[in-house]
Coordinates of C-alpha atoms in Angstrom, one line a residue:
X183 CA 281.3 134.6 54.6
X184 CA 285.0 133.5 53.9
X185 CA 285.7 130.1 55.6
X186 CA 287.5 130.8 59.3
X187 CA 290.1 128.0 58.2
X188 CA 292.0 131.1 56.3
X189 CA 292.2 133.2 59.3
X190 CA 293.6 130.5 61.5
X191 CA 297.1 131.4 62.7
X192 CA 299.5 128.3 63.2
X193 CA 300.2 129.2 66.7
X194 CA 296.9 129.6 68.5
X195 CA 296.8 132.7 70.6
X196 CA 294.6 133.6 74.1
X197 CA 296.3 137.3 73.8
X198 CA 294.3 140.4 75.9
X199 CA 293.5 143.0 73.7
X200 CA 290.7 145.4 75.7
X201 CA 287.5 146.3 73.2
X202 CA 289.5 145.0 70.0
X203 CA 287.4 144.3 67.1
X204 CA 289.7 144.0 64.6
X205 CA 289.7 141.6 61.8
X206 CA 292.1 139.0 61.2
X207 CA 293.8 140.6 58.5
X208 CA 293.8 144.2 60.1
X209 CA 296.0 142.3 63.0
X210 CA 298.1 140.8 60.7
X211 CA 299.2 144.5 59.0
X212 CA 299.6 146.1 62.3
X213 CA 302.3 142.9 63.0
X214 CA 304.3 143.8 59.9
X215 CA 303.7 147.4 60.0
X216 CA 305.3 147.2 63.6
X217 CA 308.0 144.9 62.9
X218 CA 312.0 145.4 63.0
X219 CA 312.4 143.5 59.5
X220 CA 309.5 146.3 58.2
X221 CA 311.3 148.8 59.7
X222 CA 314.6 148.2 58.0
X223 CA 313.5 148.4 54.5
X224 CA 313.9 152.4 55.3
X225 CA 317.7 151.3 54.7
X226 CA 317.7 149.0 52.0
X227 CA 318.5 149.2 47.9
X228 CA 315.3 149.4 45.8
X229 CA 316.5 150.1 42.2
X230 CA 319.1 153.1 43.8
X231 CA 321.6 152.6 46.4
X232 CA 320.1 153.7 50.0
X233 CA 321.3 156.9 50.8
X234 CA 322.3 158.1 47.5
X235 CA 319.9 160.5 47.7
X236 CA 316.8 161.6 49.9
X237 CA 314.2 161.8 47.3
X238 CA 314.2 158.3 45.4
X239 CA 312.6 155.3 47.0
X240 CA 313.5 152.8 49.5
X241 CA 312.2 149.5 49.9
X242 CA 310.2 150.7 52.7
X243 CA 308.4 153.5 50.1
X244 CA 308.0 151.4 47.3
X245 CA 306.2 149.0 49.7
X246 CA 304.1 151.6 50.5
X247 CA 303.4 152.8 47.4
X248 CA 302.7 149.1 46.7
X249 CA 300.1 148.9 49.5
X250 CA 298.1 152.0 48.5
X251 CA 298.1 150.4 44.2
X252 CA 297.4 147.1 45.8
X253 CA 293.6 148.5 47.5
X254 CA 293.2 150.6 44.3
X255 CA 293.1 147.4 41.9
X256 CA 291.3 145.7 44.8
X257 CA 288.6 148.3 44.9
X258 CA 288.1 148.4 41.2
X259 CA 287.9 144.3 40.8
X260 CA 284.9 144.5 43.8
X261 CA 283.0 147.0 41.2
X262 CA 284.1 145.4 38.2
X263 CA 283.2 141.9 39.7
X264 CA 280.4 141.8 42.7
X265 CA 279.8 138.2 42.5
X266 CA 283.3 138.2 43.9
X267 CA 282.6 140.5 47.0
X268 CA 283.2 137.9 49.5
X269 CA 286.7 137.3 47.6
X270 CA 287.2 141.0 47.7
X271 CA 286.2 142.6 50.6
X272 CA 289.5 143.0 52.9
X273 CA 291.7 146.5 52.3
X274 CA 294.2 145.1 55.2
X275 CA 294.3 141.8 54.0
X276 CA 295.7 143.4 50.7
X277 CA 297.9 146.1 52.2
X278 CA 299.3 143.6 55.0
X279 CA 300.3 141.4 51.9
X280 CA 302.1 144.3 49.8
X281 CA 303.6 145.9 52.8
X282 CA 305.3 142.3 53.3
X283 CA 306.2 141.4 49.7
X284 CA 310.0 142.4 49.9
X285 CA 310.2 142.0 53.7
X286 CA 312.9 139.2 53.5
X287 CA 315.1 140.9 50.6
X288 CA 318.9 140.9 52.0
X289 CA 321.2 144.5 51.9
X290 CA 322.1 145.7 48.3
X291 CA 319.4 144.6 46.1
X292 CA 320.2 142.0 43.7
X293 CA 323.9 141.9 44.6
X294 CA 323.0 140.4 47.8
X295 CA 321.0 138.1 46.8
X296 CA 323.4 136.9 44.5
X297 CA 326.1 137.1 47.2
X298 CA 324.5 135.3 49.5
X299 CA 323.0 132.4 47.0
X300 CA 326.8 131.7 45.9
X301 CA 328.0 131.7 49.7
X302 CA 324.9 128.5 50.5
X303 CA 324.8 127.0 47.2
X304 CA 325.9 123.4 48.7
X305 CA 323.5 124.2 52.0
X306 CA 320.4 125.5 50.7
X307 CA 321.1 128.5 48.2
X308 CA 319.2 132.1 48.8
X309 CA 316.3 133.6 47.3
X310 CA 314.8 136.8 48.6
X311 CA 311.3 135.9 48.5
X312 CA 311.9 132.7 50.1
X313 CA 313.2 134.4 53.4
X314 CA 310.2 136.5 52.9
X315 CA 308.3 134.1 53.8
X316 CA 310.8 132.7 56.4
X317 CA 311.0 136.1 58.2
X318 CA 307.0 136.2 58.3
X319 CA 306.5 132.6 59.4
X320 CA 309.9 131.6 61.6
X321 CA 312.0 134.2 62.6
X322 CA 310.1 138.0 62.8
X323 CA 310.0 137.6 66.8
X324 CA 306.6 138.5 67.5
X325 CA 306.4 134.6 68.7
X326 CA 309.1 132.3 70.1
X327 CA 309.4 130.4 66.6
X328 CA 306.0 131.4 64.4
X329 CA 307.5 134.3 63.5
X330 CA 304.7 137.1 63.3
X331 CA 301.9 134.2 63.6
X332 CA 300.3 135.5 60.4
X333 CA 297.2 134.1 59.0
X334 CA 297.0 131.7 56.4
X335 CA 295.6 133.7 54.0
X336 CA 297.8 136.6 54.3
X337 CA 301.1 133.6 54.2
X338 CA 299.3 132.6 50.9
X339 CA 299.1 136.3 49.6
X340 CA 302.9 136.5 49.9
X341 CA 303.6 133.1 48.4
X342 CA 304.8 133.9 44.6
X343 CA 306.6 130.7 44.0
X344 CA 304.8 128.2 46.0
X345 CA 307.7 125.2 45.5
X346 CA 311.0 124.3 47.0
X347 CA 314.0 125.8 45.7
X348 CA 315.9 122.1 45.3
X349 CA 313.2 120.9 43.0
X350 CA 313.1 124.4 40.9
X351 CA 317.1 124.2 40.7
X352 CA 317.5 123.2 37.4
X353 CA 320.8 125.4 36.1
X354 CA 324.0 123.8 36.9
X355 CA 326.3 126.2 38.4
X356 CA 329.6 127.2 37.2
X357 CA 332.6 125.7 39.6
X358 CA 333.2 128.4 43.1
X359 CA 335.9 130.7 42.6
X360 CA 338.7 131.1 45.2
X361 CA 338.3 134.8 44.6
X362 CA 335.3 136.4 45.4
X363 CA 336.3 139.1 42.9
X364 CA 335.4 136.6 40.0
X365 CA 332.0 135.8 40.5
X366 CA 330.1 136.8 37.9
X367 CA 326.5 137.4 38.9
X368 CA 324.6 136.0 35.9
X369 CA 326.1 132.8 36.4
X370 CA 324.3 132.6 39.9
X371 CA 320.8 133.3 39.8
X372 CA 318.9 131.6 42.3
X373 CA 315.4 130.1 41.5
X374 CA 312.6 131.7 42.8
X375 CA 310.5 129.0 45.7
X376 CA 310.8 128.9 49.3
X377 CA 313.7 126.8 51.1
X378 CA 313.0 123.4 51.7
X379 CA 313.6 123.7 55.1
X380 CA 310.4 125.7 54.8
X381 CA 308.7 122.6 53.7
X382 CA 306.1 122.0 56.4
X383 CA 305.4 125.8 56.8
X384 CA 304.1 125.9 53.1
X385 CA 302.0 122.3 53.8
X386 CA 300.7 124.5 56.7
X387 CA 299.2 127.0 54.1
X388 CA 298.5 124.7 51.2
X389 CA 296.3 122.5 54.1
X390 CA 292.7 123.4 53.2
X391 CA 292.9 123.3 49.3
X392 CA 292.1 119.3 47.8
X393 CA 294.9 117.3 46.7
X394 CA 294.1 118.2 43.0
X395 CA 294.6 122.0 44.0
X396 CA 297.7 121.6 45.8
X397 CA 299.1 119.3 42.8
X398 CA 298.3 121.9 40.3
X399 CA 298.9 124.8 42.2
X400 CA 302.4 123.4 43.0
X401 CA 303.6 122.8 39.2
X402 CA 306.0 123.8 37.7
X403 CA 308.1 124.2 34.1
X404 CA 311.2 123.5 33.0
X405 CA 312.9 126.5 31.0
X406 CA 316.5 126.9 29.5
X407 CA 317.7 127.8 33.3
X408 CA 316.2 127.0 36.2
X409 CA 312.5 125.8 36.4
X410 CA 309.7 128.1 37.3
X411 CA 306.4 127.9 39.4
X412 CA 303.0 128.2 37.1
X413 CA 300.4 129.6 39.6
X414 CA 299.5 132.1 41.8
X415 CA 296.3 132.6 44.1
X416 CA 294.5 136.0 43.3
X417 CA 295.9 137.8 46.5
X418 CA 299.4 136.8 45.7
X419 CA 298.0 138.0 41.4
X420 CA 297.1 141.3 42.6
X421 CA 300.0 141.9 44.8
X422 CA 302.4 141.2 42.2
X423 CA 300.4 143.3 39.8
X424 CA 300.8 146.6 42.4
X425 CA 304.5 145.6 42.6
X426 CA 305.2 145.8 39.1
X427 CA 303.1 148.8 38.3
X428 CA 305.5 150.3 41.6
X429 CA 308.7 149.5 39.7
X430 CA 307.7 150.3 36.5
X431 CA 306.1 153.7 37.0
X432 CA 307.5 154.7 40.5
X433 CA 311.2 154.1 39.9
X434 CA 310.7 155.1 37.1
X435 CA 310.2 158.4 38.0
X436 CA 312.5 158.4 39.9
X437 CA 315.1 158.0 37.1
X438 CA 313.5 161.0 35.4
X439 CA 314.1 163.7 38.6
X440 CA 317.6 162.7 39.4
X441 CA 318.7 162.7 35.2
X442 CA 319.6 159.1 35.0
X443 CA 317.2 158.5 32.1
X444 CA 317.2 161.5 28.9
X445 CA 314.2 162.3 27.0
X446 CA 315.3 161.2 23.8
X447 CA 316.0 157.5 25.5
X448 CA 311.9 157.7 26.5
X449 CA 311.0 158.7 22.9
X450 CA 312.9 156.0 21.3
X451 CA 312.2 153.5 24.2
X452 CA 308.9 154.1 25.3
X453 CA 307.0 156.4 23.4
X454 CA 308.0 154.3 19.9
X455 CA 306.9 150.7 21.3
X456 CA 303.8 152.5 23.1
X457 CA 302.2 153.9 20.0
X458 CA 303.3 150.5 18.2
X459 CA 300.7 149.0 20.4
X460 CA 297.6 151.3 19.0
X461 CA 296.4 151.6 22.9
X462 CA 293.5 154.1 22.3
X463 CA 294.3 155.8 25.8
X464 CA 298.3 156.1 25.4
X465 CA 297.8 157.3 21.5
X466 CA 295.5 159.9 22.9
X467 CA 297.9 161.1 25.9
X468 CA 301.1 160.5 25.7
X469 CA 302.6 163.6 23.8
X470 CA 301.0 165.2 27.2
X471 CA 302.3 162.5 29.7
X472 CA 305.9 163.2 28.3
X473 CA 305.4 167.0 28.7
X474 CA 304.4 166.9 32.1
X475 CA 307.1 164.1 33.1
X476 CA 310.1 166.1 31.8
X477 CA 308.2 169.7 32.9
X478 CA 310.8 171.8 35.5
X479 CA 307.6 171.8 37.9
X480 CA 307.1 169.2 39.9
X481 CA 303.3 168.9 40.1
X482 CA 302.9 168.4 36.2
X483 CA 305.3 165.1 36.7
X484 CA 303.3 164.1 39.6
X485 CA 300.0 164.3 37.7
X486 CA 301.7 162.5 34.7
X487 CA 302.6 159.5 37.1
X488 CA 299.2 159.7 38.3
X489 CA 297.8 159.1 35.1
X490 CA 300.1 156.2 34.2
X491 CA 299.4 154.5 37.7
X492 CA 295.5 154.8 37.5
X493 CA 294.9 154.0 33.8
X494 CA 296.9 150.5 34.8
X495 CA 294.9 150.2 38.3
X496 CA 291.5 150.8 36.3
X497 CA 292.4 148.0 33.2
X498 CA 292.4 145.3 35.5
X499 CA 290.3 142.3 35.1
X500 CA 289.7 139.0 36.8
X501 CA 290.7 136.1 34.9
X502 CA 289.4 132.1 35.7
X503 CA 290.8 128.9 35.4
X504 CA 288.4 126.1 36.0
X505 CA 290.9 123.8 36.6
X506 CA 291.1 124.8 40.3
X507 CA 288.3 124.0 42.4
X508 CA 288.9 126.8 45.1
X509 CA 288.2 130.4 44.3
X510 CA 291.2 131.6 45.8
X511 CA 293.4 130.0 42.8
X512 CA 291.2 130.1 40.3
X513 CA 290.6 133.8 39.9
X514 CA 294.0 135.7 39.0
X515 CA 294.0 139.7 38.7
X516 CA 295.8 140.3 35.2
X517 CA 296.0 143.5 33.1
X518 CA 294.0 143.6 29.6
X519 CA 296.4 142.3 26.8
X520 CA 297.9 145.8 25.8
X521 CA 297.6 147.4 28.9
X522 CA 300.0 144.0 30.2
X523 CA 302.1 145.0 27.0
X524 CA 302.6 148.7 27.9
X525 CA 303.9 147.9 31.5
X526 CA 305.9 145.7 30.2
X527 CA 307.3 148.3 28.1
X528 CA 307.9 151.0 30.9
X529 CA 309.7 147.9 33.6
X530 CA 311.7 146.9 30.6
X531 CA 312.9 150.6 30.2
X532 CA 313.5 150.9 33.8
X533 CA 315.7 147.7 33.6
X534 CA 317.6 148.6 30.8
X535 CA 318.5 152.5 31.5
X536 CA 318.3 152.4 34.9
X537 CA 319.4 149.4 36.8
X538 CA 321.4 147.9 34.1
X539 CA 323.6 151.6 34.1
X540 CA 327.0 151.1 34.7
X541 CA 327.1 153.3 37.6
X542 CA 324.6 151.2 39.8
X543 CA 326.2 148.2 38.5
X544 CA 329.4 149.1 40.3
X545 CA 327.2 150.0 43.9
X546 CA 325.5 146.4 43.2
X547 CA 329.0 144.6 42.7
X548 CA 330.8 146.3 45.9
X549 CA 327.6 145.1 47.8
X550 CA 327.6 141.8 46.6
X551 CA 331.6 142.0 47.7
X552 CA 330.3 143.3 50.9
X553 CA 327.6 140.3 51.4
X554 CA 330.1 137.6 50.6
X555 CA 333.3 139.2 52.9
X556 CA 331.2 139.0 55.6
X557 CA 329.5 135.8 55.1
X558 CA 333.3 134.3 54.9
X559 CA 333.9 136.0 58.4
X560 CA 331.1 134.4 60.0
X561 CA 331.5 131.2 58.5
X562 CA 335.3 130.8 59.2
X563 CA 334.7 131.9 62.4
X564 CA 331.4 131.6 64.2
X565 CA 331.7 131.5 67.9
X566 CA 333.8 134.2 67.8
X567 CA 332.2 136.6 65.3
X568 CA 328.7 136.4 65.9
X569 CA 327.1 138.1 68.2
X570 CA 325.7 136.1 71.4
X571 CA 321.6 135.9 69.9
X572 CA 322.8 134.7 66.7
X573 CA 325.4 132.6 68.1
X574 CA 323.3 130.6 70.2
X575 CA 320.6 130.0 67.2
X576 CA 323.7 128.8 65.0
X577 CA 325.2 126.1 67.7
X578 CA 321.4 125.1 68.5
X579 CA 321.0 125.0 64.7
X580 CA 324.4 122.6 64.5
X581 CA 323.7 120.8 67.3
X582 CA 320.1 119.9 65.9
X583 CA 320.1 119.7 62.5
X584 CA 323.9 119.9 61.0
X585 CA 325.5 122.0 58.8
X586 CA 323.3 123.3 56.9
X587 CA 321.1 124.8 59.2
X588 CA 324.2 126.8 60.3
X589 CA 324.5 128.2 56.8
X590 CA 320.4 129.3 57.0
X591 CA 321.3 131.2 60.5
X592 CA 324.4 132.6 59.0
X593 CA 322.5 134.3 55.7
X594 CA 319.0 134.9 58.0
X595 CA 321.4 137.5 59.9
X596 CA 323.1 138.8 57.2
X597 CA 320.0 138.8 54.8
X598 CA 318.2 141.1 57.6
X599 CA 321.0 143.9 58.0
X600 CA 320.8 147.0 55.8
X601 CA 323.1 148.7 53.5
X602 CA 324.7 150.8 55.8
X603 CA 324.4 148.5 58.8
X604 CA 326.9 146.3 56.5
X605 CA 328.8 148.5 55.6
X606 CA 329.8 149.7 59.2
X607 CA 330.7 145.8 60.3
X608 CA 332.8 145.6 57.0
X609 CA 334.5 148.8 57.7
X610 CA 334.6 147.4 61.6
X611 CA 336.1 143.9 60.3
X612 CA 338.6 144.4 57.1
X613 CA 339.7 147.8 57.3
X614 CA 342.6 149.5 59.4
X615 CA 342.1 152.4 61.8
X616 CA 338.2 151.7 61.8
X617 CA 336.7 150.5 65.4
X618 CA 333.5 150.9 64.8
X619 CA 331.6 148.6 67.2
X620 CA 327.8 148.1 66.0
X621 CA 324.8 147.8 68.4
X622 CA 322.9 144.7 68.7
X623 CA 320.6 143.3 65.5
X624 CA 318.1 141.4 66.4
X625 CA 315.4 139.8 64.5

């Protein structure tokens, strides 16, 4: 029986629920499930701009789709590895973990991240899977200032970089511009860790693993940019394994139906480096996956993807590192060797033909234009421009703790509004003949 010390919540709770017998984890899905910040991935960028189309996905369907892979590699490590049951045994601890991977990822995909990273880089910087797990732990308000009151195992299934962004920040940025117009992007990557003002929220987590396991767990490794986190516990490994097989197969598909991608760019760049790898199951199928991808009928490309998805799902493995003394850190899900090289084969494709296309470069740099426009609105002008919820958080935030903590309240609202939400205040704010006045966003 898995210890109770991972279902604790951090604010303890006397609610009333009549005849519930739900588990832990089961609670904690319904609370992200039913959430605002949930609810308004349905209106963010995944790889193609919100509203470009109505077939492609959303962040809110490629979390989905992440939830469903997520149990199917969970199912198959419980049958591949029953000494691990106990380890295993929890669907809605895995979906309520995938549903809330990209839960704190700001409007405009990677443009507003980068946007909003240059705008705090003195108070802070941005990352979007650090205000993941702010939104979850802080600000989502289920709770006054717990945010949903998750449990601590769930918190630890969504922690990919479990360090502070100030020790990971290792690249020296390039001097700020006094034109927004000239920031180039690549010069302003964030690293990828929490915020230390989340400090004592990820000590709350890290709480019942030894010293040794925290210290380990915690590493991290200096690169040519900016340092990166070594270790992941298996929930957060098999999580991250569903997301990746989303974005590379999904979007990917995706890219196929609207003609973003040709079929002579997947025969040189996927089928070529595929067979290179002798896969037995790829050499076998793919002349009939790429028939049925780039068939006029739509079920042949469905039961293509299929394929792809559930040959990945089923060629996963557990992996061990004795180093750690607790389970939870020292089994990682990881794809066999070749099957880790193929995916990597199909995400690098979807990078370099599909997100890296000029066209969706130009959506990304108007949002990241958006993002910072805004941001400079706010921050010139607080009192005036914010509305009253947010304004009160950013004077108690002043008041309190300074400066910087007005800069966290000023991205936390911006990161949580979608594209289009943005775009309307924008339109509202710079642009003449446009009074558009925008409802209430609350956390």
């Amino acid at each position: 029986m898995e210890s109770l010390v991972w279902q604790q919540r951090r604010l303890e709770e006397t609610k009333t629920r009549r005849n519930d017998h739900r588990s832990a984890y089961q609670r904690d899905r319904a609370r992200i499930l039913h959430s605002a910040a949930f609810r308004r991935l349905q209106a963010k960028t995944q790889v193609l701009g919100a509203g470009m189309n109505d077939f492609y996905r959303t962040r809110l369907t490629h979390s989905l789709e992440a939830a469903q892979i997520g149990t199917g590699i969970r199912a198959q490590l419980a049958l591949k590895h029953p000494q691990h049951h106990q380890l295993l045994d929890s669907d809605a601890l895995i979906e309520a973990i995938c549903l809330a991977h990209d839960i704190g990822h700001p409007p405009f995909g990677h443009g507003g991240e980068i946007a909003l990273n240059y705008m705090t880089a003195e108070h802070g910087g941005f990352e979007g899977n650090a205000q993941t797990f702010r939104i979850l732990a802080r600000l989502e308000p289920y709770t006054k200032s717990h945010g949903m009151n998750l449990s601590r195992r769930t918190l630890l299934g969504v922690l990919k970089y479990p360090q502070t962004l100030n020790n990971l920040c290792h690249q020296r940025y390039p001097a700020k511009s006094d034109n927004h117009r000239k920031v180039v992007a690549s010069t302003w990557h964030p690293p990828k860790g929490i915020f230390d003002c989340d400090q004592p929220l990820l000590d709350w987590v890290l709480a019942p693993f030894s010293n040794s396991d925290k210290e380990l767990f915690m590493r991290f490794e200096s690169s040519a940019g900016h340092a990166k986190t070594a270790f992941k516990s298996l929930d957060c490994s098999l999580m991250e394994l569903a997301d990746d097989i989303a974005y590379g197969i999904h979007d990917m598909e995706d890219a196929v139906v609207m003609g973003i991608v040709t079929r002579d760019e997947w025969q040189q760049h996927v089928i070529k480096p595929l067979l290179e790898l002798h896969e037995p199951w790829f050499t076998e199928n793919i002349d009939r996956i790429t028939n049925q991808l780039f068939s006029r009928y739509q079920y042949d490309r469905k039961d293509a993807i299929g394929a792809l998805v559930n040959t990945l799902i089923s060629s996963v493995e557990l992996s061990h590192d004795e180093r750690f003394e607790s389970p939870l850190l020292a089994s990682n899900a990881k794809l066999s060797p070749l099957m880790h090289q193929a995916l990597a084969v199909f995400k690098r494709f979807v990078f370099n033909f599909v997100i890296r296309k000029p066209e969706l470069q130009l959506l990304e740099f108007k949002g990241q234009q958006v993002v910072m426009a805004l941001f400079e609105a706010f921050e010139t002008d607080p009192t005036r421009l914010l509305p009253d919820d947010v304004n009160n958080r950013w004077q108690h935030a002043r008041e309190q703790e300074g400066i910087t903590s007005g800069y966290r309240v000023i991205s936390d609202y911006i990161s949580g509004m979608t594209d289009a939400f943005a775009n309307r205040l924008y339109q509202t704010l710079f642009l003449p003949n446009t009074s558009t006045l925008n409802s209430r966003h609350d956390f």
